[in-house]
Coordinates of C-alpha atoms in Angstrom, one line a residue:
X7 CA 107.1 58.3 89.5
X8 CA 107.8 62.0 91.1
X9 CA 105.5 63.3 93.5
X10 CA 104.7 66.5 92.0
X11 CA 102.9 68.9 95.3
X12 CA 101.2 72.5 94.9
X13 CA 100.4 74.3 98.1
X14 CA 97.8 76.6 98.6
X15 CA 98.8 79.6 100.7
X16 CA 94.6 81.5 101.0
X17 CA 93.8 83.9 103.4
X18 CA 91.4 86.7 103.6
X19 CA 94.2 89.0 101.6
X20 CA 95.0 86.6 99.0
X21 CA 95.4 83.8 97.8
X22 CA 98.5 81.8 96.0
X23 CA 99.8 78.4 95.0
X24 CA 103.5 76.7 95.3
X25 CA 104.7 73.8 93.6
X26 CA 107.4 71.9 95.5
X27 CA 109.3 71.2 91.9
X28 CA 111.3 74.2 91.7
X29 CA 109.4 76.4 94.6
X30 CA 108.0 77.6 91.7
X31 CA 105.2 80.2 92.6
X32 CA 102.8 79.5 90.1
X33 CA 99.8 81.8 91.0
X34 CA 98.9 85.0 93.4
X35 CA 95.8 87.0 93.4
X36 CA 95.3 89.7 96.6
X37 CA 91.5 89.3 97.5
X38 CA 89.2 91.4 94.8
X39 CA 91.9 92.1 92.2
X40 CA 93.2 90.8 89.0
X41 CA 95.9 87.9 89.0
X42 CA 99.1 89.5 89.4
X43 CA 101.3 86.4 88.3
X44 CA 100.8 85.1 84.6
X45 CA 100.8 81.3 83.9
X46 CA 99.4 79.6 80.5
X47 CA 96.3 78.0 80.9
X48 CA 97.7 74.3 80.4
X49 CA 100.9 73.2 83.0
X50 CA 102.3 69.9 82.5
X51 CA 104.6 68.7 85.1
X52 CA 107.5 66.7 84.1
X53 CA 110.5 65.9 85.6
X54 CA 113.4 67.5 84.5
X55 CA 111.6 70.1 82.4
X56 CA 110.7 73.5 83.9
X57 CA 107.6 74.6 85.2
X58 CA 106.5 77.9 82.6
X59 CA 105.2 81.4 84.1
X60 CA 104.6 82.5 87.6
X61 CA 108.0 82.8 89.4
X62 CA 110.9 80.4 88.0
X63 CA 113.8 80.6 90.4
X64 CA 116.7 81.2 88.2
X65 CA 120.0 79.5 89.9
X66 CA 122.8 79.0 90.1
X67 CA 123.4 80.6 86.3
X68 CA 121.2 82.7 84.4
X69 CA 120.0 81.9 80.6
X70 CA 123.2 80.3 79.9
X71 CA 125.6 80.9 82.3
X72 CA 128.2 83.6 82.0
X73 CA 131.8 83.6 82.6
X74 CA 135.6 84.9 81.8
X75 CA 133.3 88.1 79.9
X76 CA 131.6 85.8 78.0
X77 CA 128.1 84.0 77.5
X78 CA 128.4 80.2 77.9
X79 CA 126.9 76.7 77.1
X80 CA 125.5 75.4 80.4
X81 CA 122.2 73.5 80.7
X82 CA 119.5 73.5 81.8
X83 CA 118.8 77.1 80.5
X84 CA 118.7 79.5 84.2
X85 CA 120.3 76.3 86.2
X86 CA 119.4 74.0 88.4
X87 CA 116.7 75.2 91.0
X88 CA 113.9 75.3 88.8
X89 CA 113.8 71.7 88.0
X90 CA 114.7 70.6 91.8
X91 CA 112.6 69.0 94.0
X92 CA 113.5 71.5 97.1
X93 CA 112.5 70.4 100.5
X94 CA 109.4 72.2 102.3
X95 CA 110.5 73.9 106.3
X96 CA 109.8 70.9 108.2
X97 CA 107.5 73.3 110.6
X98 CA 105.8 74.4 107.0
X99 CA 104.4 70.6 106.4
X100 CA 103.6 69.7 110.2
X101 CA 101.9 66.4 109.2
X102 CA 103.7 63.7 107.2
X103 CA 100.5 61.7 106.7
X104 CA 99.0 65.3 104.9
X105 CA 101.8 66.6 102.7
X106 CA 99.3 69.4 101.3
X107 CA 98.6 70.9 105.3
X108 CA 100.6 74.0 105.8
X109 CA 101.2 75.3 109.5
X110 CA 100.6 78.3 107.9
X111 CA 97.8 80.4 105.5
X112 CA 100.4 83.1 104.9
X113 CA 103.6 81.7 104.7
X114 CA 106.0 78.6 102.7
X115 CA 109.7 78.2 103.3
X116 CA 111.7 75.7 101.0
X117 CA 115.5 74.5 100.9
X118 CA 117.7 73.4 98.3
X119 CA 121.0 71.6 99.8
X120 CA 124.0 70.9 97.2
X121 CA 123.7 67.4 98.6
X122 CA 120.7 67.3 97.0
X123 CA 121.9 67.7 93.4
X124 CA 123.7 65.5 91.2
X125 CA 127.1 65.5 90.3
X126 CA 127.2 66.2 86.7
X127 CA 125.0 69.3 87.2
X128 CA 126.8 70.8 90.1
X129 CA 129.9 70.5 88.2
X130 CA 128.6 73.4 85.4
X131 CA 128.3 75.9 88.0
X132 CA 130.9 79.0 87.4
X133 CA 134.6 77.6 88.2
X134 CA 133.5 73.9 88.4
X135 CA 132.2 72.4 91.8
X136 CA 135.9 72.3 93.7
X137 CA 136.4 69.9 96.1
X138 CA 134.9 71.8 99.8
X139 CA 132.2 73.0 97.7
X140 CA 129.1 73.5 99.1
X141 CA 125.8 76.1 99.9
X142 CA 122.1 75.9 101.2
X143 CA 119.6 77.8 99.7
X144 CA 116.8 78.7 101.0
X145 CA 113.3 80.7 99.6
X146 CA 110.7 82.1 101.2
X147 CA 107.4 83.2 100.4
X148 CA 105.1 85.0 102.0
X149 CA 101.3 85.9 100.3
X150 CA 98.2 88.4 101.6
X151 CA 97.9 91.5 100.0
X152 CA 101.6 91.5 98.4
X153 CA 103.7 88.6 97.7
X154 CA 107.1 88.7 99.1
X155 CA 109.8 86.0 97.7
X156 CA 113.1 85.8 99.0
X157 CA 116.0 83.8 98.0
X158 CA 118.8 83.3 100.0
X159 CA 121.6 81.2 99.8
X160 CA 124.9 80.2 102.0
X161 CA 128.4 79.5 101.3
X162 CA 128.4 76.4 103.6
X163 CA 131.7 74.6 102.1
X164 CA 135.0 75.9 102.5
X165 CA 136.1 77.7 99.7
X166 CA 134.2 80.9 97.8
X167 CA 131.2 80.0 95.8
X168 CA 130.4 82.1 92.7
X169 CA 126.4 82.1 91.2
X170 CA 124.3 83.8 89.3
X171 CA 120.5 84.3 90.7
X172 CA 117.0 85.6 89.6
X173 CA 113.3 85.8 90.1
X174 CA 112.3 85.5 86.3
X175 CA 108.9 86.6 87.4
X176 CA 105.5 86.4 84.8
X177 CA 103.7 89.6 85.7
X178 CA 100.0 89.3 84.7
X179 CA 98.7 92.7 82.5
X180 CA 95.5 93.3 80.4
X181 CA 97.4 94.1 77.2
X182 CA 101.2 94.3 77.0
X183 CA 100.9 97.1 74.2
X184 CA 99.1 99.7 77.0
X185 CA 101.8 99.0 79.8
X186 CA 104.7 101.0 80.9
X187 CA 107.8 100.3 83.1
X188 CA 108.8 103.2 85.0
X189 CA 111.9 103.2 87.2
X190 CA 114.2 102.8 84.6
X191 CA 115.2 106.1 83.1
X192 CA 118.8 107.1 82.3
X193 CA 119.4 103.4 83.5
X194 CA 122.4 101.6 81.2
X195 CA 121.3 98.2 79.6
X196 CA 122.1 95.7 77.9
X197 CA 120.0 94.6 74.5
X198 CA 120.2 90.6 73.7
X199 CA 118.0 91.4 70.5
X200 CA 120.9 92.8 68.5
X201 CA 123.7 91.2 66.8
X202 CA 126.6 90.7 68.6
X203 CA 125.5 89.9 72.5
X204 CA 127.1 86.8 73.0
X205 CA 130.7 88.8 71.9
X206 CA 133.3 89.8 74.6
X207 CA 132.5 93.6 75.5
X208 CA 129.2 93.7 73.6
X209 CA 128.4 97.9 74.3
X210 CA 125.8 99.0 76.4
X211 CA 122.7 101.4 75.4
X212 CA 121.3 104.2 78.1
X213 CA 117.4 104.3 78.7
X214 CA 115.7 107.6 78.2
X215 CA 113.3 109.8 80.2
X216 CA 110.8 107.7 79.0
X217 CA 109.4 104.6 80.6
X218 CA 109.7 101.1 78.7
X219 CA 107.1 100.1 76.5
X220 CA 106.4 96.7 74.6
X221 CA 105.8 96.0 71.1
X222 CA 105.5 92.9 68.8
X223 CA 109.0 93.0 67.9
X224 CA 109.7 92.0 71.7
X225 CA 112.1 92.6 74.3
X226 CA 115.2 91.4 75.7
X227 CA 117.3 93.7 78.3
X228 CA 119.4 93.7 81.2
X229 CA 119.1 96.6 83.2
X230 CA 122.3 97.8 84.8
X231 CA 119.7 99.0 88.1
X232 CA 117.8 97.3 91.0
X233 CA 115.7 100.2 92.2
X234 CA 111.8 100.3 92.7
X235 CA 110.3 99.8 89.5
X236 CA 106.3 100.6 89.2
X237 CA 104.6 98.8 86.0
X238 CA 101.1 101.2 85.2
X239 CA 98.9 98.9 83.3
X240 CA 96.4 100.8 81.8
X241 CA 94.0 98.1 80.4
X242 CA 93.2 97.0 84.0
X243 CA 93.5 100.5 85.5
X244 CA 96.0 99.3 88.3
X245 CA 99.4 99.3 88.9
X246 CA 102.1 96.9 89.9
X247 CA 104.7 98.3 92.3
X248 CA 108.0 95.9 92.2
X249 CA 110.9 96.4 95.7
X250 CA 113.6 95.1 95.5
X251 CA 116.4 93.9 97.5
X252 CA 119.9 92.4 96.8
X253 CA 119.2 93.1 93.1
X254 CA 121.7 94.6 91.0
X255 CA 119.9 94.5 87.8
X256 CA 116.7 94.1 86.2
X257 CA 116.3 91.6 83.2
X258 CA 112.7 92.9 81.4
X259 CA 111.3 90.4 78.9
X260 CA 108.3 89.9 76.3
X261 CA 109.1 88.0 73.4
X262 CA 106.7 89.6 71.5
X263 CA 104.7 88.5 67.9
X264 CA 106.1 85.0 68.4
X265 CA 104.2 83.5 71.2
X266 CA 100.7 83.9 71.2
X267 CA 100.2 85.1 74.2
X268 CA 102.7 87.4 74.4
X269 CA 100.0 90.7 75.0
X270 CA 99.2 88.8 78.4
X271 CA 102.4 89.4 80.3
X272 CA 105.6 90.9 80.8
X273 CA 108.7 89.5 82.9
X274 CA 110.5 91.7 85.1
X275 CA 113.1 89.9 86.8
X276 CA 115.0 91.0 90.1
X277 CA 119.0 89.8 89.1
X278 CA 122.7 89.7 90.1
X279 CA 124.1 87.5 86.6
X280 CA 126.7 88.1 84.4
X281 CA 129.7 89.8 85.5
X282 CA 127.8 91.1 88.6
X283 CA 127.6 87.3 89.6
X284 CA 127.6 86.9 93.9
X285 CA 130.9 85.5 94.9
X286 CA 130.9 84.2 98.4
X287 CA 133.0 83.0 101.2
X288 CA 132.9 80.4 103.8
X289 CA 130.3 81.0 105.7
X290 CA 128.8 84.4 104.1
X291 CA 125.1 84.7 102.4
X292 CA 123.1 87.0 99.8
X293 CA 119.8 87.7 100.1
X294 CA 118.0 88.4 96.7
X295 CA 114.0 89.8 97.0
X296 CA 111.6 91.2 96.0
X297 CA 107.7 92.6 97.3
X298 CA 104.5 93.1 94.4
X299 CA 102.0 95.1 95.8
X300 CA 98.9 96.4 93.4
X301 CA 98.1 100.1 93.3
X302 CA 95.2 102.1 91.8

């Protein structure tokens, strides 16, 4: 049966919880605030399905992968990583006979080895797994008054490695209808709810002045833009302010009247997918991150 771990990261600016399966951070709350990461109120861990809200790490292909200007057919949906077992920093877990004691009330690091996955699903990543394939990732997180989560991964075979990443993360908000995305404006995008996205050379659409708002009828976007994004959410009277680094999109997502709690949250995902994929050599890494922080 698999050992399924959460880790509490508490301290007096915060507090948040890790689960091993998928370094999946599942909750953060700085110290007198709202929860800032959304997760539905029942989480059943199973093996080989993924772990919903909070931040899923998406890797190595996003949604379903994406390749030759085209959408493609790979499984699981947003790879691997998120239903992976990674392994904890050894100087993280300091005491074998007490896998939940952290060296650390601030601070988890977690790695991800290609050795570590099977066969048949390294094989779906973009070009195949060649033989001399091979990378490390690794993700950190860091939680006190702003969660930082980093994801960084290494080309250590010996020929390129192409991947898609993101940080599909849940953002908690009082009422999705009274929330607006700013950071966006004259960005160009992508829009998945119309017909025709999964075509070859589906057109983009240009954002206004205006921030981005959510309705029942839902949305679906990727944002050609990796900038500082603020998220004002009025029903709670705080703000949510979003860096980034090693972004070079955002993918923003509610899916509207057709789940329940869809008023509860919004996703705003740091990415590099699609034709803005990382490609890496021999030795070379990319570092994709991203900082909340709540404002007044």
């Amino acid at each position: 049966m698999a050992n399924f771990i959460i880790r509490n990261l508490i301290n007096e600016d915060g507090g948040a919880q890790i689960s091993d399966y998928g370094a999946h951070v599942m909750f953060w709350t700085p110290t007198g605030g709202f929860p800032v990461l959304w997760t539905p109120a029942a989480v059943p861990f199973r093996e080989g399905e993924f772990i919903d809200g909070g931040i899923p790490v998406v890797f190595p292909w996003f949604n379903q992968g994406f390749e030759r200007g085209r959408l493609t057919d790979r499984f699981p949906r947003h790879g691997f990583a998120r239903t992976s077992f990674w392994r904890p920093a050894a100087d993280d877990v300091p005491d074998p006979a007490d896998p939940n004691r952290l060296s650390s009330d601030r601070r988890m690091r977690y790695t991800l080895d290609s050795a570590d996955v099977p066969a048949d699903l390294l094989a779906r990543c973009t070009g195949g797994f060649a033989p001399g394939s091979a990378f490390r990732a690794a993700y950190d997180v860091r939680a006190g008054h702003e969660l930082a989560v980093t994801l960084t991964v290494r080309n250590t075979g010996s020929v390129p490695f192409t991947f898609e990443a993101a940080l599909h993360t849940y953002l908690r908000v009082g009422d999705a209808t009274r929330v607006r995305l700013e950071g966006l404006g004259n960005s160009a995008y992508l829009d998945a709810t119309l017909p025709g996205f999964r075509e070859p050379g589906f057109p983009t659409r240009t954002q206004s002045h205006s921030p981005v708002a959510f309705t029942a009828s839902g949305v679906d976007r990727v944002y050609y833009a990796g900038n500082g994004l603020l998220l004002r959410d009025d029903a709670w009277n705080r703000s949510i302010a979003i860096e980034r680094t090693g972004a070079t999109q955002t993918v923003v997502w509610n899916p509207g009247a057709e789940r329940s709690e869809w008023r509860e949250f919004v996703c705003v995902e740091s990415a590099a997918i699609r034709e803005l994929a990382v490609t890496l050599e021999p030795g070379e890494s990319h570092a994709l991150g991203q900082t909340l922080r709540t404002e007044a």
